Short mmCIF file of C-alpha atoms and ligand atoms in Angstrom, two decimals:
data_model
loop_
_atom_site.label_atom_id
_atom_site.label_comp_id
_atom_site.label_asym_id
_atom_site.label_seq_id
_atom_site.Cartn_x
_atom_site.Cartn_y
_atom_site.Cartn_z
CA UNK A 151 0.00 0.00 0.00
CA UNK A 152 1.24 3.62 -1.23
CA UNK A 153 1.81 6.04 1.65
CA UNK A 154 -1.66 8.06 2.44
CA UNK A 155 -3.75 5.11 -0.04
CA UNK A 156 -6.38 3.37 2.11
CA UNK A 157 -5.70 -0.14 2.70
CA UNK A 158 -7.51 -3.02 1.12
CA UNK A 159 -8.79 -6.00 2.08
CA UNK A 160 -10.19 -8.93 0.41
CA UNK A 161 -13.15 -10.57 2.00
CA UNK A 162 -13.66 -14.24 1.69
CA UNK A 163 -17.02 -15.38 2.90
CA UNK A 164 -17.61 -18.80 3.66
CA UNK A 165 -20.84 -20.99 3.96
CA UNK A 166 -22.05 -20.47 7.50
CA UNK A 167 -24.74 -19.12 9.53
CA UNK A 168 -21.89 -16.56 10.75
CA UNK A 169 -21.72 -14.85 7.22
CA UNK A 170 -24.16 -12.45 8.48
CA UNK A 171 -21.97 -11.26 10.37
CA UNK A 172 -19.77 -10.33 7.74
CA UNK A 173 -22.09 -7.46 6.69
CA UNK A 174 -21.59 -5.90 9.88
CA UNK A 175 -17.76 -6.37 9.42
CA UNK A 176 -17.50 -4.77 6.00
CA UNK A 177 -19.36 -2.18 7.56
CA UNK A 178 -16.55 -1.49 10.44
CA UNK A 179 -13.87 -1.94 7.65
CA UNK A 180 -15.71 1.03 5.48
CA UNK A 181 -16.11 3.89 8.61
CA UNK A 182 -12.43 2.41 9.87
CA UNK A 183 -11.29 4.16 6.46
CA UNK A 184 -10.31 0.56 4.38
CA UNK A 185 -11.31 -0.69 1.62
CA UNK A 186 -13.13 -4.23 1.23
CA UNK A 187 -13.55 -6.85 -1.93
CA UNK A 188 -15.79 -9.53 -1.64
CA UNK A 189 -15.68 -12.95 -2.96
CA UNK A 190 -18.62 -15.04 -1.29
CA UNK A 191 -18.46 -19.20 -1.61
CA UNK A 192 -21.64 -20.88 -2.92
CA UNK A 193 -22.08 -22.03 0.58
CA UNK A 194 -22.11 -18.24 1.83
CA UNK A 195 -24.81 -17.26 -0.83
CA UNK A 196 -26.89 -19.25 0.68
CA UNK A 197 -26.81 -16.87 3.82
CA UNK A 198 -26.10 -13.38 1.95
CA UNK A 199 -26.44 -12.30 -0.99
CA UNK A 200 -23.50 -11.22 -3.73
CA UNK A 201 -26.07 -7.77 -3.52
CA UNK A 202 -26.60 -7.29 0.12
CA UNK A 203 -22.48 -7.66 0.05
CA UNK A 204 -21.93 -4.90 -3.03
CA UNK A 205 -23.85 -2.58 -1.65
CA UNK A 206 -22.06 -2.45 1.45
CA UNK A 207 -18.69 -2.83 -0.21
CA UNK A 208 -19.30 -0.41 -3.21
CA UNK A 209 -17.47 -2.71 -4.81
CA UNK A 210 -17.94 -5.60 -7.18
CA UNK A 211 -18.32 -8.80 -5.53
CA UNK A 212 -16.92 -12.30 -7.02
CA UNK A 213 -18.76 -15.60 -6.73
CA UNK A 214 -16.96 -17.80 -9.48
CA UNK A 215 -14.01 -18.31 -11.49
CA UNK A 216 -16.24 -17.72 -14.17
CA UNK A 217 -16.88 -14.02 -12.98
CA UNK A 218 -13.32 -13.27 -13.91
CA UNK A 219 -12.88 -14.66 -17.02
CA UNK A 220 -13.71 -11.35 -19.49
CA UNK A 221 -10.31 -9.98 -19.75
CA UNK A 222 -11.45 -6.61 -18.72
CA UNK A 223 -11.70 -8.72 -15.37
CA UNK A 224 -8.93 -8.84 -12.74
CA UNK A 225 -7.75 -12.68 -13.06
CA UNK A 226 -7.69 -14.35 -9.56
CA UNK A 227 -4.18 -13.96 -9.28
CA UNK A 228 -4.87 -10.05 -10.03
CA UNK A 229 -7.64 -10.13 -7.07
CA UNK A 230 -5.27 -11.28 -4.46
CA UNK A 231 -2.46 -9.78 -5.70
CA UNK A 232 -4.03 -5.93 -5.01
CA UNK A 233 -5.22 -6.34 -1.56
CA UNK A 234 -3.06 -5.58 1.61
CA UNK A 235 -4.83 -8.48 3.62
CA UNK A 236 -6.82 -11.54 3.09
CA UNK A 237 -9.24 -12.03 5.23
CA UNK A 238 -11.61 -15.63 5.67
CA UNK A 239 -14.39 -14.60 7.85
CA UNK A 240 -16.24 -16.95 8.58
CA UNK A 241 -13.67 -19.93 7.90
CA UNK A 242 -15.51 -22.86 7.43
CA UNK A 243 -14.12 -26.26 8.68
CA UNK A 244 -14.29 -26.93 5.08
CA UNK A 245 -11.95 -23.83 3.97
CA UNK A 246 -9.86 -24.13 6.26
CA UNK A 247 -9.05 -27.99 5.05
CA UNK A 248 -8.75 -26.68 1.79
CA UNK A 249 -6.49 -24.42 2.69
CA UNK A 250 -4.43 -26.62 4.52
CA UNK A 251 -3.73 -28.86 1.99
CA UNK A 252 -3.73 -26.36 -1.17
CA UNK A 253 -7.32 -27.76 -3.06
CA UNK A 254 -8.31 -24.98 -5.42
CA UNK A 255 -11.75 -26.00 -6.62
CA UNK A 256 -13.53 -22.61 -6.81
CA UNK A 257 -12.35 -19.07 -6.79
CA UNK A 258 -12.07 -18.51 -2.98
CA UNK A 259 -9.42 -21.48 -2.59
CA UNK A 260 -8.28 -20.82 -5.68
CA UNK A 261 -7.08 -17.11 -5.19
CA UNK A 262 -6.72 -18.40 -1.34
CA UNK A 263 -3.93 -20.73 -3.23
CA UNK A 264 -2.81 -17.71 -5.28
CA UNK A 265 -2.35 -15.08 -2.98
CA UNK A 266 1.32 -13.77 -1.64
CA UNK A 267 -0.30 -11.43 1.01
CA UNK A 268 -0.78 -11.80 4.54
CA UNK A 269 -4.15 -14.14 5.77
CA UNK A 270 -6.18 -13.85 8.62
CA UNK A 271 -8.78 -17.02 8.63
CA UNK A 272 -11.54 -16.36 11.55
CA UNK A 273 -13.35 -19.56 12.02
CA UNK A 274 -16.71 -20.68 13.03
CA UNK A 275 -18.44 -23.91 12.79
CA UNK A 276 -19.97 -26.68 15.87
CA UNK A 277 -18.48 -27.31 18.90
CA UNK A 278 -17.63 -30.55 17.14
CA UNK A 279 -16.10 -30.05 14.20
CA UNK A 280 -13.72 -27.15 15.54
CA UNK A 281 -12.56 -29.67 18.20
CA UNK A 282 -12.47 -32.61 15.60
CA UNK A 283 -8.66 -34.04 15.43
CA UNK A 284 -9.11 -33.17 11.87
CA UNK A 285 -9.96 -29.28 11.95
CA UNK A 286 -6.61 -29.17 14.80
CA UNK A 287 -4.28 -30.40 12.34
CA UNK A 288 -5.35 -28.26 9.82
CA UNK A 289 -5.19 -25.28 12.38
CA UNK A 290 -1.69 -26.32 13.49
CA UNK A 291 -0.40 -26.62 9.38
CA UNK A 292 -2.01 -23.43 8.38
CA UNK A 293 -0.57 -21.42 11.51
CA UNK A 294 2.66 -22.92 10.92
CA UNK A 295 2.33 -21.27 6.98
CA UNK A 296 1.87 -18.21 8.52
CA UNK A 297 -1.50 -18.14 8.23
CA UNK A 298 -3.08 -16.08 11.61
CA UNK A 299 -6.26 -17.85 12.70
CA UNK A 300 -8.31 -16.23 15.33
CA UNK A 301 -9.63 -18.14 18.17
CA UNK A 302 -13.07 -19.06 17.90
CA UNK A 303 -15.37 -17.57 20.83
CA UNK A 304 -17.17 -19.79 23.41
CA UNK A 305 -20.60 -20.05 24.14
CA UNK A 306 -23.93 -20.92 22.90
CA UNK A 307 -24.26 -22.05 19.41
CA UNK A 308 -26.89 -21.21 16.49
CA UNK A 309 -26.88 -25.19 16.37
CA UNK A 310 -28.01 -25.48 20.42
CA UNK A 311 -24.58 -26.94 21.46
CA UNK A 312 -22.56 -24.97 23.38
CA UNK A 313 -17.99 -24.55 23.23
CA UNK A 314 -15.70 -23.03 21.02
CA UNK A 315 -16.65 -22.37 17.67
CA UNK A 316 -18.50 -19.63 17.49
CA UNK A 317 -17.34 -16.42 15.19
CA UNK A 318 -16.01 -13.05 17.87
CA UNK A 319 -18.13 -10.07 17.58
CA UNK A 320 -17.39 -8.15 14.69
CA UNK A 321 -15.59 -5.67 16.63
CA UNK A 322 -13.07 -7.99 17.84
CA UNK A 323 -12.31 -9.18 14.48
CA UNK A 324 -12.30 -5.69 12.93
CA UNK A 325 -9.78 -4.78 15.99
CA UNK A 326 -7.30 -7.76 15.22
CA UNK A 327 -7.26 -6.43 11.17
CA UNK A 328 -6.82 -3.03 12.07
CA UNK A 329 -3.80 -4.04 14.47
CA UNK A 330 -2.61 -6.22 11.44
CA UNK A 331 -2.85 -3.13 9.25
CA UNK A 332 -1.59 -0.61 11.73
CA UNK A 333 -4.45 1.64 10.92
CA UNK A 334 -4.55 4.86 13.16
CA UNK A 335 -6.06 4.26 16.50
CA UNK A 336 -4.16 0.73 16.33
CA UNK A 337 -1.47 0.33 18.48
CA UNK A 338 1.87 1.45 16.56
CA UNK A 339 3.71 -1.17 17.61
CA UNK A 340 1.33 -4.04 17.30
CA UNK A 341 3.21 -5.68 14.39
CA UNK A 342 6.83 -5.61 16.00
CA UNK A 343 8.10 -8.87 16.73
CA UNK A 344 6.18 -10.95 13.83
CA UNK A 345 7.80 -12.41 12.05
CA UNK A 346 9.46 -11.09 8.98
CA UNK A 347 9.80 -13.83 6.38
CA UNK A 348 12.13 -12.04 3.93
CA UNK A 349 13.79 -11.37 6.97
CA UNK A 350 17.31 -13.54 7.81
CA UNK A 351 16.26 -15.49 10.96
CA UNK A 352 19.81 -14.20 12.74
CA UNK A 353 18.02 -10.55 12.17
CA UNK A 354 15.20 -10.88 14.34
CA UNK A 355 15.44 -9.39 17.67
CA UNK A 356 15.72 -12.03 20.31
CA UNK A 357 17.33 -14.34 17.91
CA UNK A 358 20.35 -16.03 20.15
CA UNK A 359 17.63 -16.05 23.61
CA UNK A 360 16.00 -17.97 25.95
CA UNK A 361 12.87 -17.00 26.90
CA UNK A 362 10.86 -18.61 29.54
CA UNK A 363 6.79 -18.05 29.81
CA UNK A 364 4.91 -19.59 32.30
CA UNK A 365 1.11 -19.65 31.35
CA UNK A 366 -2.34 -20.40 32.31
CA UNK A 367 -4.05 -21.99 36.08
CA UNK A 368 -2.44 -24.45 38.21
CA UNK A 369 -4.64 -27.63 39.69
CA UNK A 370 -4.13 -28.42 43.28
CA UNK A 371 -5.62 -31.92 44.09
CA UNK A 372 -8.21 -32.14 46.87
CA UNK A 373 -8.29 -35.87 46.11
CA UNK A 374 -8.00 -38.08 42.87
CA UNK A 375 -11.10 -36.21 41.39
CA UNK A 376 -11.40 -32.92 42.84
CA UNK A 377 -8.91 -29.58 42.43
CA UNK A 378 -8.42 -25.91 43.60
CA UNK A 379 -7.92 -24.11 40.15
CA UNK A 380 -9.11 -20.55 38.53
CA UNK A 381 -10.23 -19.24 35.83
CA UNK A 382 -6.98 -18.46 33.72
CA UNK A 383 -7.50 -19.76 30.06
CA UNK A 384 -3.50 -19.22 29.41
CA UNK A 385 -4.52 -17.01 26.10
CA UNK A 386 -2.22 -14.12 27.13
CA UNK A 387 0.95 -16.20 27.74
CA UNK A 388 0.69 -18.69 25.09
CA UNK A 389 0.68 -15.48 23.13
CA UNK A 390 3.75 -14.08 24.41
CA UNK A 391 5.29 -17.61 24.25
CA UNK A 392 3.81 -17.10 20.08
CA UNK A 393 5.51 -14.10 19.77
CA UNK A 394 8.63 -14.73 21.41
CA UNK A 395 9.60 -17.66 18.76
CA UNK A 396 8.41 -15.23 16.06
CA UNK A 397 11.22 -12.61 17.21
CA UNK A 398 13.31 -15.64 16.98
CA UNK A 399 14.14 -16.71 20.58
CA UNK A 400 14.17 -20.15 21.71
CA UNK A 401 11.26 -20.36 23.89
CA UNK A 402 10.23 -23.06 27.47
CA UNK A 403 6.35 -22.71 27.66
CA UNK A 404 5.56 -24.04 31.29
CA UNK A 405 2.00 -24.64 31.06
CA UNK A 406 -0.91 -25.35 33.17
CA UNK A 407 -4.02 -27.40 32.49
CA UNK A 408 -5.32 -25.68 29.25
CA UNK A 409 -6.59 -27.17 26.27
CA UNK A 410 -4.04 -24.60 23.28
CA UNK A 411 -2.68 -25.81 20.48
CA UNK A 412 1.23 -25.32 21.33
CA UNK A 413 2.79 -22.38 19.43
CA UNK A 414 4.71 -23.00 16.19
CA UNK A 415 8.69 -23.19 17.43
CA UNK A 416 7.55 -23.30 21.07
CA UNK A 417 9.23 -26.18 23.54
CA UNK A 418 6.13 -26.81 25.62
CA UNK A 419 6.07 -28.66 28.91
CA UNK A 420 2.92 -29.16 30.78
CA UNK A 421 2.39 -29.43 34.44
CA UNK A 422 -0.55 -29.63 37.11
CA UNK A 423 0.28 -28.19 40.21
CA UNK A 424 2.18 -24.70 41.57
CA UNK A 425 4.61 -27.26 42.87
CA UNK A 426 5.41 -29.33 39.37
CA UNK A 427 5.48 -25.33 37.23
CA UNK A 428 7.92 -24.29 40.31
CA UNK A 429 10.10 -27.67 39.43
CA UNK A 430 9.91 -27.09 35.50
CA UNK A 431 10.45 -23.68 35.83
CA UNK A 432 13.95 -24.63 37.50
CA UNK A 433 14.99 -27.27 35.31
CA UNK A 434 14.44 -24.60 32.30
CA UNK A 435 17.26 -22.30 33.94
CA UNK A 436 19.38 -20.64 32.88
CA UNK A 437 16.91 -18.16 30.54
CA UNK A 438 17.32 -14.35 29.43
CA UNK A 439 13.91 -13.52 29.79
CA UNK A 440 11.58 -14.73 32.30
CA UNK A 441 8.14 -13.75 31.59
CA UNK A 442 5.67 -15.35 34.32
CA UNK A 443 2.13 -14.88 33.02
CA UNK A 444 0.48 -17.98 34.85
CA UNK A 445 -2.23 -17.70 37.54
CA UNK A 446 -0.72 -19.61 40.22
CA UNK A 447 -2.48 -20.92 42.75
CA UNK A 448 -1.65 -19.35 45.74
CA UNK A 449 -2.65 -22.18 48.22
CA UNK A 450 -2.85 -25.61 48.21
CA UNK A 451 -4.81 -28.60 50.55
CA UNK A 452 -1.77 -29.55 53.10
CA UNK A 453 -3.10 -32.97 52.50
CA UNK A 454 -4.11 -34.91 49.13
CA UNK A 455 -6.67 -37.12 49.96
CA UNK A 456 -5.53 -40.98 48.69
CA UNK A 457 -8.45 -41.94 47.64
CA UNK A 458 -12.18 -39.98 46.60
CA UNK A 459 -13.12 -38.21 49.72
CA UNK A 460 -16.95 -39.66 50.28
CA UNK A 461 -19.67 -37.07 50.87
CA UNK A 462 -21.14 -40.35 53.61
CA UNK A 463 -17.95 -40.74 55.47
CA UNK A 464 -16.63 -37.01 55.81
CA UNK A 465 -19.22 -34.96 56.06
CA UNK A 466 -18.40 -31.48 55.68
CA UNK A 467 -14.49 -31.79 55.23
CA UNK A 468 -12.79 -28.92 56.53
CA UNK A 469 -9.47 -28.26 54.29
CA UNK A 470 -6.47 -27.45 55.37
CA UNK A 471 -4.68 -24.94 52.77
CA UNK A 472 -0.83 -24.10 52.92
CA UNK A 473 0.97 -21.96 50.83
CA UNK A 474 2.42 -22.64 47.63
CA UNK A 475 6.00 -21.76 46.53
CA UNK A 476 6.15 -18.33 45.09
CA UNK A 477 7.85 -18.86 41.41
CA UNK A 478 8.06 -15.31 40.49
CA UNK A 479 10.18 -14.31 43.66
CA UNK A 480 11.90 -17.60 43.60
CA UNK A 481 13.31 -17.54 40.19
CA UNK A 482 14.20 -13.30 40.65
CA UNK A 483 16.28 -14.50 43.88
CA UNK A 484 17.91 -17.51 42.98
CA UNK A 485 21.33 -17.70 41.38
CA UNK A 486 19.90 -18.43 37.50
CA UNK A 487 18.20 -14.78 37.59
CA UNK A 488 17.60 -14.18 33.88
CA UNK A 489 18.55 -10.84 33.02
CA UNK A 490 14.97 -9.41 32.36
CA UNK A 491 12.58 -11.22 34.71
CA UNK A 492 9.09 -9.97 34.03
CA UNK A 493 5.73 -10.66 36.43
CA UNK A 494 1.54 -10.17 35.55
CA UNK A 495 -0.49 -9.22 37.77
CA UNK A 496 -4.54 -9.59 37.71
CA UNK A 497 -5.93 -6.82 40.00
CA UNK A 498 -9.10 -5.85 40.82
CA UNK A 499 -8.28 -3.00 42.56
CA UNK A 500 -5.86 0.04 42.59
CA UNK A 501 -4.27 -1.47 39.34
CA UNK A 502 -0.90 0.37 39.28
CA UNK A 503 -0.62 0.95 42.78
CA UNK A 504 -1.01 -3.21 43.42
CA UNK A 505 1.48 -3.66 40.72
CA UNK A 506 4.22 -1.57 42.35
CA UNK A 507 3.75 -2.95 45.04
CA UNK A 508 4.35 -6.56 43.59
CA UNK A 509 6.97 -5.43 41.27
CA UNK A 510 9.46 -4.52 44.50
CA UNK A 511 8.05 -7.66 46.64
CA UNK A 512 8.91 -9.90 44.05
CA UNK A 513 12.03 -8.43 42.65
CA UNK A 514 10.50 -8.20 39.37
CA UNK A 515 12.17 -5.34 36.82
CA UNK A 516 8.75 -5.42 35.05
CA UNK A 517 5.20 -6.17 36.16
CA UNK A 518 2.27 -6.12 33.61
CA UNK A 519 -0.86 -5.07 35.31
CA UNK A 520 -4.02 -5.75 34.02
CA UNK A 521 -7.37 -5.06 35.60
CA UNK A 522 -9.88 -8.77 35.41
CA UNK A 523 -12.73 -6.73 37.68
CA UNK A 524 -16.06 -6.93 36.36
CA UNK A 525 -18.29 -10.32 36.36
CA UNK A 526 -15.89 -13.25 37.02
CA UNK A 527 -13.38 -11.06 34.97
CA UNK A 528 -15.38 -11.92 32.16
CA UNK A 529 -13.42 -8.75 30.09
CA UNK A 530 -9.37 -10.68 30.22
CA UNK A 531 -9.95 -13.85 31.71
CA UNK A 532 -10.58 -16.11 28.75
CA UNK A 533 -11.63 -13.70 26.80
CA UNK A 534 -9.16 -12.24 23.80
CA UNK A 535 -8.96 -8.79 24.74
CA UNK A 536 -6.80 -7.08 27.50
CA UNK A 537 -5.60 -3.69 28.55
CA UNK A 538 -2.30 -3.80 30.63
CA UNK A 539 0.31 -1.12 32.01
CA UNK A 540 4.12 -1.98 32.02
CA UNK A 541 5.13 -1.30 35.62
CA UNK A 542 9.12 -0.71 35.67
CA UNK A 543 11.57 1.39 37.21
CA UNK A 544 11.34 3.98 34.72
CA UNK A 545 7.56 4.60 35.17
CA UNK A 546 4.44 3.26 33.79
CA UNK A 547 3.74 2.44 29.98
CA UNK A 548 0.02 2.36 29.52
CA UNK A 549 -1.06 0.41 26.11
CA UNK A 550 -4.71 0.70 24.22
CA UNK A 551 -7.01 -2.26 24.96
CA UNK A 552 -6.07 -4.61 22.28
CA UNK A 553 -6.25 -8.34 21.46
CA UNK A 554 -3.87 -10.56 23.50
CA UNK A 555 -1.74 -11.59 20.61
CA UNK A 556 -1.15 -7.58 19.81
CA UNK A 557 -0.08 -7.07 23.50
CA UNK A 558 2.25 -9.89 23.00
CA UNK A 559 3.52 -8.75 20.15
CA UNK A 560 3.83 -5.33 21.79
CA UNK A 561 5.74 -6.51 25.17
CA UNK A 562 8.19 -8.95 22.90
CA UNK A 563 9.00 -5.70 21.00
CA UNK A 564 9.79 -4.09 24.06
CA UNK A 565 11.47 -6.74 25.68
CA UNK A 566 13.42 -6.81 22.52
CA UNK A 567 14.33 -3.03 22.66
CA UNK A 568 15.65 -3.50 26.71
CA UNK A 569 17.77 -6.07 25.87
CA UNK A 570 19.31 -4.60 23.03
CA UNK A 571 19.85 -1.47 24.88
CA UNK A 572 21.20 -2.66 28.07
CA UNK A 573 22.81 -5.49 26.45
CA UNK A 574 20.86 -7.88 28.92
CA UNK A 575 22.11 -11.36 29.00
CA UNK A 576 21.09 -14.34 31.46
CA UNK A 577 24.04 -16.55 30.50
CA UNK A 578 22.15 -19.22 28.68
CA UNK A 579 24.70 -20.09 25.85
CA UNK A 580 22.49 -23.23 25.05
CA UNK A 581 21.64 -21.62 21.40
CA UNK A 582 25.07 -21.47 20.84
N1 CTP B 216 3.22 -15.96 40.81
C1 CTP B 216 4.07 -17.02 40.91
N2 CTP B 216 3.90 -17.97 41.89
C2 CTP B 216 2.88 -17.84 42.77
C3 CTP B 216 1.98 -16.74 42.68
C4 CTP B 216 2.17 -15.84 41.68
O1 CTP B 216 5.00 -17.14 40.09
N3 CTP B 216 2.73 -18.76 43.71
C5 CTP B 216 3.47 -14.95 39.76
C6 CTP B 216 2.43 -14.88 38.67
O2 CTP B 216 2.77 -15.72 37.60
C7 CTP B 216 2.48 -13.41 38.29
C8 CTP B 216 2.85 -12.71 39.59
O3 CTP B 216 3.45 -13.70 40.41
O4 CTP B 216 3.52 -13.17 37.38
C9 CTP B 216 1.73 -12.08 40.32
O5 CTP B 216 0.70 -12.99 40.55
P1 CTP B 216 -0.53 -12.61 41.46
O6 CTP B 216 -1.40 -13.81 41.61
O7 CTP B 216 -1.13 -11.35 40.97
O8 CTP B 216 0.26 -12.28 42.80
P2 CTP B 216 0.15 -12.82 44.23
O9 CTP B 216 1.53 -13.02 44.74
O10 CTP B 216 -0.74 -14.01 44.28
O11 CTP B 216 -0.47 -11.58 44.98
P3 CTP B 216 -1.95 -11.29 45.47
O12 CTP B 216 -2.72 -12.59 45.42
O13 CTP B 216 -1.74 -10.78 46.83
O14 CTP B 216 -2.49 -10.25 44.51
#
C-alpha cells in the first residue's frame, strides 16, 4: 500500500450461519477508512447475498471463477495480488481444510492458493467439528504457513450446542485487522516482533535467547477427582510464548491445564500443580527472559486425599490450605536470575498501585498489570482482549485495549528493545 492510499482488504465469505456477520464487518472496515472486496463461496450465498455484500462494499463482488474470465476482469491472481490483507471470515471447517492442503476447486481457494499477502482465517463452525482431530491439524499446518487464525469464541451455538466455535463479535475481528494493518487508532507497535519472512532469521530481535513463559491456572488436588484451580484460560501467555519464537528466541512454555494448540517453534512442557510449574520452571534455567504470566495458585490442601473423599464418610471436610512456593520471587532471587525477569499481575483493585507494590516484593524489573474486575473477569480472563500497564523502574507504559496476541507482540517488541539497549544477557549459551 502507497503512503496516504487506504488499505484493502479482500473478503472471503464462507458458507455459515456466521456470514451475516460479515455485513456488519464490512461495515466497520468502510467507517475504519479501508477498503473491502468480496468474494462469497456458494455455501455463503446461501446466507447473503452477492447484492446485500456490493452494496455495502461499493465494490464488485466475485462468486466464481467464471466471474473473472472477461479480460477486462482482474484474473484471480490479479484479485489477491491488489489487496493488503486476506481475510476468511467466517472460515468454514471446510476452507480451512482446503487451505491446509492447497485444493483450489472454486475461486475462494483458488485465489486463497494464489495469494502472496498476509491471511487472517476467523473460524466458526460446531463445537464438534472445531474440536475434531481433523480441523486441529489443519489449524496447526495453516498457523505454521503463517496463516493467523483467530480463536473461535465460546458459548452458545446457532446449532443449540454450546464450546468453542463460534465467530467473535465483529468488533473484535475488525480490531485484530486493524492491528494487522496498523491503521490509526491501532497500536503502533502491534506488528513488531512478527515475524518477517524475507527477513534472515539471525536478524530478528531475540534471535540467540532464551525466553521462559509460564502460562495459564495451576490444579491443586483435593483428592483423585477434585482440584483448587481458577479461571486463567492461558490465552495471554501462550501469546507471548507465540511471539517470542516469532522474534526468533528459543522459547520453554511451562503450562498449566489448558486445552491450546502449542505455538509453532515453542518447547512446551505441561504441568498440574504450583509445585510441578515451580520444578519445570527450574529445570528450564538458565533463561534471558523470564516472563511469568500464569495464575498460580496461591494455596494448596496440606493434604491430598488418597483416595475420593466420600460425601457419607466425611461430612463437611474442613481443608487445610498451605501456601504454595512463590515462582516469580523464587526464580528473581535464585542464582539463575535471567537478566529481564518480568511478572503479571490480575488486580481488581488500585491497578498500578497493586502492581508496584508486587513489582518490588517480588524483585521483578517489570510487572504487567491488568485489571480482570467486572463479572468473574469476564473482560481478560478467557476472553481475547486485555488492557495492561508496564510497571518498571522507569515509570508506567500504559497500552490501548487490544487483542492478547497484539499485547504480546507489543511486550516482545519491548522486551526486545531493553535487551538490546542494556545489552541484557542471562548466560544461557544453550543456542550457541
Ligand atoms: N506468581 C508465581 N507464583 C505464585 C503466585 C504468583 O510465580 N505462587 C506470579 C504470577 O505468575 C504473576 C505474579 O506472580 O507473574 C503475580 O501474581 P498474582 O497472583 O497477581 O500475585 P500474588 O503473589 O498471588 O499476589 P496477590 O494474590 O496478593 O495479589
Amino acid at each position: 500500500m502507497n503512503a496516504g492510499d487506504p488499505p484493502r482488504i479482500l473478503l472471503v465469505i464462507g458458507g455459515g450461519i456466521a456470514a451475516y456477520k460479515s455485513c456488519e464487518l464490512i461495515r466497520l472496515i468502510r467507517k475504519g477508512g479501508a477498503q473491502v472486496t468480496c468474494i462469497i463461496t456458494r455455501g455463503g450465498q446461501q446466507f447473503v447475498t452477492p447484492m446485500t455484500l456490493a452494496a455495502l462494499s461499493e465494490n464488485p463482488v466475485y462468486t466464481a471463477l467464471w466471474d473473472l474470465k472477461n479480460e477486462a476482469e482482474m484474473g484471480h491472481i490479479q484479485l489477491s495480488r491488489e489487496a493488503d490483507l486476506v481475510v476468511v471470515c467466517p472460515a468454514t471447517a471446510d476452507l480451512l481444510a482446503k487451505m491446509a492442503v492447497g485444493i483450489a476447486d472454486d475461486l475462494a481457494t483458488t485465489v486463497l492458493l494464489a495469494t502472496d499477502k498476509p491471511v487472517m482465517a476467523v473460524p466458526a463452525m460446531n463445537v464438534r467439528m472445531w474440536e475434531h482431530a481433523a480441523t486441529r491439524r489443519n489449524v496447526a499446518a495453516l498457523r505454521q504457513s503463517g496463516v493467523h487464525v483467530v480463536e473461535p469464541d465460546a458459548g452458545p451455538m446457532a446449532c443449540g450446542e454450546f464450546g468453542a466455535g463460534r465467530l467473535p463479535e465483529p468488533e473484535a475481528v475488525w480490531a485484530q485487522i486493524s492491528q494487522r494493518l496498523s491503521l490509526p487508532g491501532a497500536a503502533v507497535d502491534a506488528l513488531a516482533g512478527q515475524p518477517d519472512f524475507d527477513r534472515d532469521p539471525a536478524h530478528r530481535a531475540l534471535h540467540g535467547k532464551h525466553v521462559l513463559v509460564t502460562a495459564g491456572p495451576t490444579h491443586e488436588p483435593i483428592d483423585p477427582v477434585r482440584y483448587i484451580a481458577n479461571r486463567s484460560s492461558g490465552k495471554q501467555g501462550f501469546a507471548i510464548a507465540e511471539a517470542a519464537a516469532a522474534a526468533g528466541a528459543r522459547v520453554s512454555l511451562i503450562a498449566g491445564p489448558v486445552q491450546l494448540d502449542t505455538p509453532h517453534g515453542v518447547d512446551r512442557i505441561n504441568v498440574e500443580s504450583a509445585r510441578e510449574m515451580a520444578e519445570a520452571v527450574t529445570a528450564a534455567l538458565p533463561a534471558d527472559v523470564g516472563i511469568m504470566v500464569a495464575a498460580v495458585a496461591d494455596w494448596r490442601t496440606k493434604d491430598i486425599a488418597r483416595e475420593k473423599m466420600k460425601k457419607r464418610d466425611t461430612g463437611l471436610p474442613a481443608l487445610e490450605l498451605t501456601e504454595n512456593p512463590d515462582i516469580l520471587a523464587d526464580m528473581a532471587a535464585s542464582s539463575q536470575r535471567p537478566g529481564l525477569v518480568i511478572g503479571f499481575a490480575a488486580e481488581t483493585q488500585d491497578v498500578i498501585g497493586n502492581a508496584i507494590a508486587k513489582r518490588a516484593r517480588k524483585n521483578a524489573d517489570w510487572i504487567v498489570a491488568n485489571d480482570v474486575s467486572g463479572p468473574r473477569g469476564k473482560s481478560v480472563m478467557g476472553g481475547d482482549m486485555n488492557h495492561v500497564h508496564i510497571v518498571s523502574d522507569t515509570g508506567v507504559d500504559s497500552l490501548d485495549a487490544m487483542p492478547k496476541d497484539a499485547v504480546a507482540r507489543a511486550l516482545i517488541a519491548r522486551i526486545g528493545a531493553a535487551l538490546a539497549q542494556n545489552n541484557i544477557d542471562g548466560g544461557d549459551t544453550r543456542n550457541g
